[in-house]
């Protein structure tokens, strides 16, 4: 006998979607610190053995994030992420096939405030990544500091996140059997300071480390543009040269993360809060750019490939912008 469940009502679906997005936003804003606080707190309770055992495990497991991490099928396929996908909604668009016998380095643009498109599309299966790109295993780079937080590091690894350093990147790109996709949000936290509706500013003109990495491993480059990424939050005005932007730069140098002053809607009201607006995100994966391997590329070779990458990314944007209601006179601005 087959048991059928009645579909959820639309108001309940929307509440679940909002709750899932709020959980994700606050997990990155506060969960890491809560995990660290819990780890320390347990030392002073009768459950101190949990922290002691975790410390021993941490020491044994300390290199795992730099060796490709430890993803969880259950975590990546959680129903929570499907609710999050439907909240915006988020869509992943494939323009070309990716050969599972090769490794790829993907540049994701723009960063936005919290890189929602990168997380939903490449850290979860909510948008059907494995069905679109069979045989490809995605890894997404994030700040190494997050992997120093107890418990939180395991949460990150379960989604396929790895530290953003050369050792971690090289391990993924050296996979002899291919099928690895390393995603780098190239603009990083600094680009988030320019994330606001209608902005197409990419911090990319001097970002060439990922280009050199691709040449050293002979890894094809895949440009990606996520339409709608900058539309999710409003940000307090912080033009370059203002006291606020200078303060944000200084804090970034000290802390390693930028602190954009952003807002959108609340959980139970729509006027103000930290929950992103319900605006569609469409992440378009472009055509792979072939890269010839060279152990020690010259500056000229890096510059040539960098210019080719900028051209392909611009072409990807121009070819698809009309589908996502981007005005004809809007173009990418590289700084």
Short mmCIF file of C-alpha atoms in Angstrom, two decimals, residues 21-308:
data_model
loop_
_atom_site.label_atom_id
_atom_site.label_comp_id
_atom_site.label_asym_id
_atom_site.label_seq_id
_atom_site.Cartn_x
_atom_site.Cartn_y
_atom_site.Cartn_z
CA UNK A 21 17.73 30.90 4.46
CA UNK A 22 17.83 32.48 7.93
CA UNK A 23 19.57 29.35 9.25
CA UNK A 24 22.21 29.61 6.52
CA UNK A 25 22.80 33.35 6.98
CA UNK A 26 23.18 33.12 10.73
CA UNK A 27 25.29 29.96 10.51
CA UNK A 28 28.02 31.96 8.80
CA UNK A 29 27.51 35.05 10.93
CA UNK A 30 27.37 33.36 14.33
CA UNK A 31 27.57 29.55 14.26
CA UNK A 32 31.37 29.48 14.05
CA UNK A 33 31.70 31.62 17.16
CA UNK A 34 29.02 29.59 18.96
CA UNK A 35 30.90 26.38 18.17
CA UNK A 36 34.12 27.81 19.59
CA UNK A 37 32.29 29.05 22.71
CA UNK A 38 30.63 25.65 23.21
CA UNK A 39 33.99 23.88 22.86
CA UNK A 40 35.51 26.04 25.62
CA UNK A 41 32.40 25.91 27.82
CA UNK A 42 32.33 22.10 27.85
CA UNK A 43 35.77 22.04 29.51
CA UNK A 44 34.17 23.55 32.62
CA UNK A 45 31.24 21.14 32.84
CA UNK A 46 30.82 17.44 33.52
CA UNK A 47 30.92 16.95 29.75
CA UNK A 48 34.58 18.06 29.60
CA UNK A 49 35.53 14.71 28.09
CA UNK A 50 33.73 15.66 24.85
CA UNK A 51 36.10 18.59 24.32
CA UNK A 52 39.12 16.51 25.31
CA UNK A 53 38.23 13.76 22.84
CA UNK A 54 37.48 16.30 20.13
CA UNK A 55 40.86 17.95 20.73
CA UNK A 56 42.57 14.59 20.21
CA UNK A 57 40.51 14.01 17.04
CA UNK A 58 41.29 17.53 15.84
CA UNK A 59 45.03 16.91 16.11
CA UNK A 60 44.76 13.64 14.20
CA UNK A 61 42.46 15.16 11.58
CA UNK A 62 44.12 18.58 11.26
CA UNK A 63 45.37 18.03 7.68
CA UNK A 64 42.05 16.76 6.26
CA UNK A 65 40.76 20.19 5.13
CA UNK A 66 43.93 20.60 3.06
CA UNK A 67 43.57 17.15 1.50
CA UNK A 68 40.21 17.66 -0.18
CA UNK A 69 38.07 17.73 2.97
CA UNK A 70 35.43 15.20 3.98
CA UNK A 71 32.06 15.73 2.27
CA UNK A 72 28.80 14.23 3.48
CA UNK A 73 26.18 12.96 1.04
CA UNK A 74 23.51 13.42 3.71
CA UNK A 75 24.54 17.01 4.39
CA UNK A 76 24.72 18.02 0.73
CA UNK A 77 21.30 16.48 0.00
CA UNK A 78 19.51 17.90 3.04
CA UNK A 79 15.96 19.09 2.42
CA UNK A 80 16.96 22.38 4.09
CA UNK A 81 18.96 23.34 1.00
CA UNK A 82 16.04 22.62 -1.31
CA UNK A 83 13.92 25.04 0.70
CA UNK A 84 16.75 27.56 0.44
CA UNK A 85 16.91 27.05 -3.35
CA UNK A 86 13.19 27.68 -3.68
CA UNK A 87 13.29 30.79 -1.48
CA UNK A 88 15.08 32.95 -4.06
CA UNK A 89 14.87 30.74 -6.26
CA UNK A 90 18.36 29.58 -7.37
CA UNK A 91 19.03 27.99 -10.76
CA UNK A 92 22.22 26.45 -12.21
CA UNK A 93 22.64 26.78 -15.99
CA UNK A 94 25.07 24.64 -17.99
CA UNK A 95 26.31 25.96 -21.34
CA UNK A 96 28.96 23.30 -22.03
CA UNK A 97 29.80 19.78 -20.87
CA UNK A 98 32.66 19.18 -18.42
CA UNK A 99 34.81 16.12 -19.12
CA UNK A 100 34.97 13.96 -15.95
CA UNK A 101 38.46 12.81 -16.99
CA UNK A 102 39.79 16.33 -16.39
CA UNK A 103 40.12 18.62 -13.40
CA UNK A 104 38.80 22.19 -13.65
CA UNK A 105 39.36 25.52 -11.92
CA UNK A 106 36.19 27.61 -11.81
CA UNK A 107 36.14 31.35 -11.21
CA UNK A 108 32.87 32.44 -9.58
CA UNK A 109 31.65 36.04 -9.99
CA UNK A 110 30.48 38.17 -8.29
CA UNK A 111 31.04 37.49 -4.59
CA UNK A 112 27.92 39.33 -3.48
CA UNK A 113 27.48 39.74 0.26
CA UNK A 114 27.45 36.05 1.23
CA UNK A 115 28.04 34.19 -2.09
CA UNK A 116 24.63 32.50 -1.90
CA UNK A 117 24.79 31.17 -5.46
CA UNK A 118 28.17 29.55 -4.90
CA UNK A 119 26.92 27.82 -1.77
CA UNK A 120 23.61 26.52 -3.10
CA UNK A 121 24.96 25.39 -6.48
CA UNK A 122 28.31 23.91 -5.52
CA UNK A 123 28.11 23.09 -1.79
CA UNK A 124 24.73 21.34 -2.00
CA UNK A 125 22.81 19.22 -4.49
CA UNK A 126 19.73 21.45 -4.31
CA UNK A 127 20.14 22.73 -7.89
CA UNK A 128 21.10 19.31 -9.27
CA UNK A 129 24.84 19.78 -9.80
CA UNK A 130 25.62 16.04 -10.04
CA UNK A 131 22.86 15.53 -12.61
CA UNK A 132 24.06 18.44 -14.75
CA UNK A 133 27.74 17.53 -14.46
CA UNK A 134 27.98 13.75 -13.87
CA UNK A 135 31.34 12.49 -12.69
CA UNK A 136 32.44 15.92 -11.41
CA UNK A 137 33.12 16.51 -7.70
CA UNK A 138 32.86 20.20 -6.70
CA UNK A 139 35.04 21.85 -4.05
CA UNK A 140 34.57 25.47 -2.96
CA UNK A 141 37.31 27.51 -1.32
CA UNK A 142 36.73 29.67 1.74
CA UNK A 143 38.91 31.44 4.31
CA UNK A 144 41.31 29.11 6.22
CA UNK A 145 40.38 30.83 9.50
CA UNK A 146 36.98 29.07 9.51
CA UNK A 147 38.72 25.68 9.67
CA UNK A 148 40.37 26.64 12.94
CA UNK A 149 37.01 26.66 14.71
CA UNK A 150 36.09 23.37 16.45
CA UNK A 151 32.97 21.58 15.22
CA UNK A 152 32.38 24.31 12.61
CA UNK A 153 35.27 22.97 10.51
CA UNK A 154 33.44 19.63 10.20
CA UNK A 155 30.24 21.39 9.15
CA UNK A 156 32.14 23.21 6.39
CA UNK A 157 33.92 20.10 5.13
CA UNK A 158 30.67 18.16 4.97
CA UNK A 159 29.46 20.60 2.29
CA UNK A 160 32.63 20.30 0.20
CA UNK A 161 34.38 23.48 1.38
CA UNK A 162 38.19 23.59 1.55
CA UNK A 163 40.66 26.28 2.73
CA UNK A 164 41.67 28.95 0.24
CA UNK A 165 45.40 28.38 0.11
CA UNK A 166 47.78 26.95 -2.48
CA UNK A 167 48.33 23.64 -0.68
CA UNK A 168 44.61 22.87 -0.58
CA UNK A 169 44.05 24.01 -4.18
CA UNK A 170 46.97 21.98 -5.52
CA UNK A 171 45.74 18.82 -3.81
CA UNK A 172 42.37 19.08 -5.56
CA UNK A 173 43.84 19.98 -8.97
CA UNK A 174 46.45 17.21 -8.83
CA UNK A 175 43.81 14.46 -8.70
CA UNK A 176 45.23 11.92 -11.21
CA UNK A 177 41.86 10.50 -12.22
CA UNK A 178 40.28 13.87 -12.95
CA UNK A 179 36.70 14.79 -12.12
CA UNK A 180 37.58 17.52 -9.59
CA UNK A 181 36.16 21.03 -9.83
CA UNK A 182 37.74 23.71 -7.66
CA UNK A 183 35.58 26.84 -7.30
CA UNK A 184 37.25 30.10 -6.30
CA UNK A 185 35.17 33.19 -5.55
CA UNK A 186 37.88 35.35 -7.09
CA UNK A 187 36.81 38.78 -5.83
CA UNK A 188 36.82 37.52 -2.26
CA UNK A 189 35.66 39.37 0.78
CA UNK A 190 36.94 42.71 -0.52
CA UNK A 191 34.60 42.55 -3.51
CA UNK A 192 31.67 42.23 -1.10
CA UNK A 193 32.17 45.91 -0.24
CA UNK A 194 30.90 46.76 -3.74
CA UNK A 195 27.95 44.34 -3.65
CA UNK A 196 24.70 46.22 -4.06
CA UNK A 197 21.74 46.03 -6.47
CA UNK A 198 22.63 47.10 -9.99
CA UNK A 199 26.39 46.82 -9.43
CA UNK A 200 28.58 44.89 -11.89
CA UNK A 201 31.96 45.79 -10.42
CA UNK A 202 34.38 42.85 -10.24
CA UNK A 203 37.64 42.95 -8.30
CA UNK A 204 39.56 41.04 -10.94
CA UNK A 205 42.01 43.27 -12.81
CA UNK A 206 44.94 42.43 -10.49
CA UNK A 207 43.73 39.03 -9.28
CA UNK A 208 46.05 36.65 -11.15
CA UNK A 209 46.96 34.01 -8.58
CA UNK A 210 44.25 31.65 -9.79
CA UNK A 211 45.53 32.09 -13.37
CA UNK A 212 49.05 31.07 -12.37
CA UNK A 213 47.63 28.12 -10.44
CA UNK A 214 45.74 26.94 -13.53
CA UNK A 215 48.88 27.14 -15.69
CA UNK A 216 51.04 25.30 -13.16
CA UNK A 217 48.57 22.39 -13.16
CA UNK A 218 47.44 22.63 -16.78
CA UNK A 219 43.87 22.96 -15.53
CA UNK A 220 41.14 24.41 -17.81
CA UNK A 221 39.57 27.61 -16.49
CA UNK A 222 35.78 27.85 -16.28
CA UNK A 223 34.27 31.37 -15.97
CA UNK A 224 30.98 31.59 -14.07
CA UNK A 225 28.66 34.55 -13.62
CA UNK A 226 25.87 34.46 -11.07
CA UNK A 227 23.10 36.82 -12.18
CA UNK A 228 21.18 38.25 -9.23
CA UNK A 229 23.96 37.71 -6.67
CA UNK A 230 24.28 41.41 -5.91
CA UNK A 231 20.52 41.96 -5.71
CA UNK A 232 19.96 40.16 -2.40
CA UNK A 233 20.97 42.91 0.04
CA UNK A 234 21.17 46.67 0.29
CA UNK A 235 24.47 48.06 1.56
CA UNK A 236 25.26 51.29 3.36
CA UNK A 237 26.94 53.76 1.00
CA UNK A 238 30.72 53.30 1.21
CA UNK A 239 32.36 54.89 -1.87
CA UNK A 240 36.11 54.44 -2.31
CA UNK A 241 37.96 57.08 -0.34
CA UNK A 242 35.21 57.49 2.25
CA UNK A 243 36.00 57.06 5.94
CA UNK A 244 33.78 53.97 6.08
CA UNK A 245 35.57 52.22 3.20
CA UNK A 246 38.98 53.03 4.74
CA UNK A 247 37.81 51.59 8.06
CA UNK A 248 36.49 48.45 6.34
CA UNK A 249 39.82 47.98 4.54
CA UNK A 250 41.72 48.32 7.82
CA UNK A 251 39.47 45.82 9.58
CA UNK A 252 39.89 43.42 6.67
CA UNK A 253 43.68 43.64 7.01
CA UNK A 254 43.40 42.80 10.71
CA UNK A 255 40.64 40.18 10.67
CA UNK A 256 40.95 38.68 7.18
CA UNK A 257 37.25 39.26 6.46
CA UNK A 258 35.41 42.35 5.24
CA UNK A 259 32.51 43.79 7.17
CA UNK A 260 29.94 45.20 4.73
CA UNK A 261 27.09 47.00 6.47
CA UNK A 262 24.15 45.34 4.78
CA UNK A 263 20.45 44.85 5.36
CA UNK A 264 17.40 43.41 3.61
CA UNK A 265 14.24 41.99 5.24
CA UNK A 266 13.41 40.31 8.51
CA UNK A 267 12.11 36.84 9.28
CA UNK A 268 8.61 38.02 10.21
CA UNK A 269 8.49 41.38 8.43
CA UNK A 270 9.73 42.84 5.15
CA UNK A 271 11.01 46.28 6.13
CA UNK A 272 14.41 45.58 7.74
CA UNK A 273 16.62 42.66 8.75
CA UNK A 274 19.48 40.38 7.71
CA UNK A 275 17.48 37.85 5.70
CA UNK A 276 18.10 38.35 1.94
CA UNK A 277 15.34 39.51 -0.39
CA UNK A 278 13.45 36.94 -2.46
CA UNK A 279 15.17 37.67 -5.75
CA UNK A 280 16.16 35.05 -8.32
CA UNK A 281 19.76 33.90 -8.70
CA UNK A 282 20.80 32.27 -11.96
CA UNK A 283 24.35 30.94 -12.02
CA UNK A 284 25.61 30.42 -15.57
CA UNK A 285 28.59 28.09 -16.07
CA UNK A 286 30.61 29.13 -19.13
CA UNK A 287 32.83 27.36 -21.62
CA UNK A 288 36.13 25.89 -20.32
CA UNK A 289 39.25 27.74 -21.45
CA UNK A 290 42.06 25.31 -22.39
CA UNK A 291 45.30 25.87 -20.45
CA UNK A 292 48.73 24.57 -21.39
CA UNK A 293 50.68 23.30 -18.41
CA UNK A 294 53.93 25.01 -17.47
CA UNK A 295 55.71 24.61 -14.14
CA UNK A 296 57.01 28.17 -13.86
CA UNK A 297 55.02 30.48 -16.16
CA UNK A 298 56.34 33.93 -16.99
CA UNK A 299 54.47 37.12 -16.12
CA UNK A 300 53.70 37.58 -19.80
CA UNK A 301 52.11 34.12 -20.05
CA UNK A 302 50.03 34.77 -16.94
CA UNK A 303 48.92 38.16 -18.30
CA UNK A 304 47.91 36.66 -21.66
CA UNK A 305 45.75 33.99 -20.08
CA UNK A 306 44.32 36.54 -17.66
CA UNK A 307 43.21 38.74 -20.58
CA UNK A 308 41.68 35.71 -22.28
#
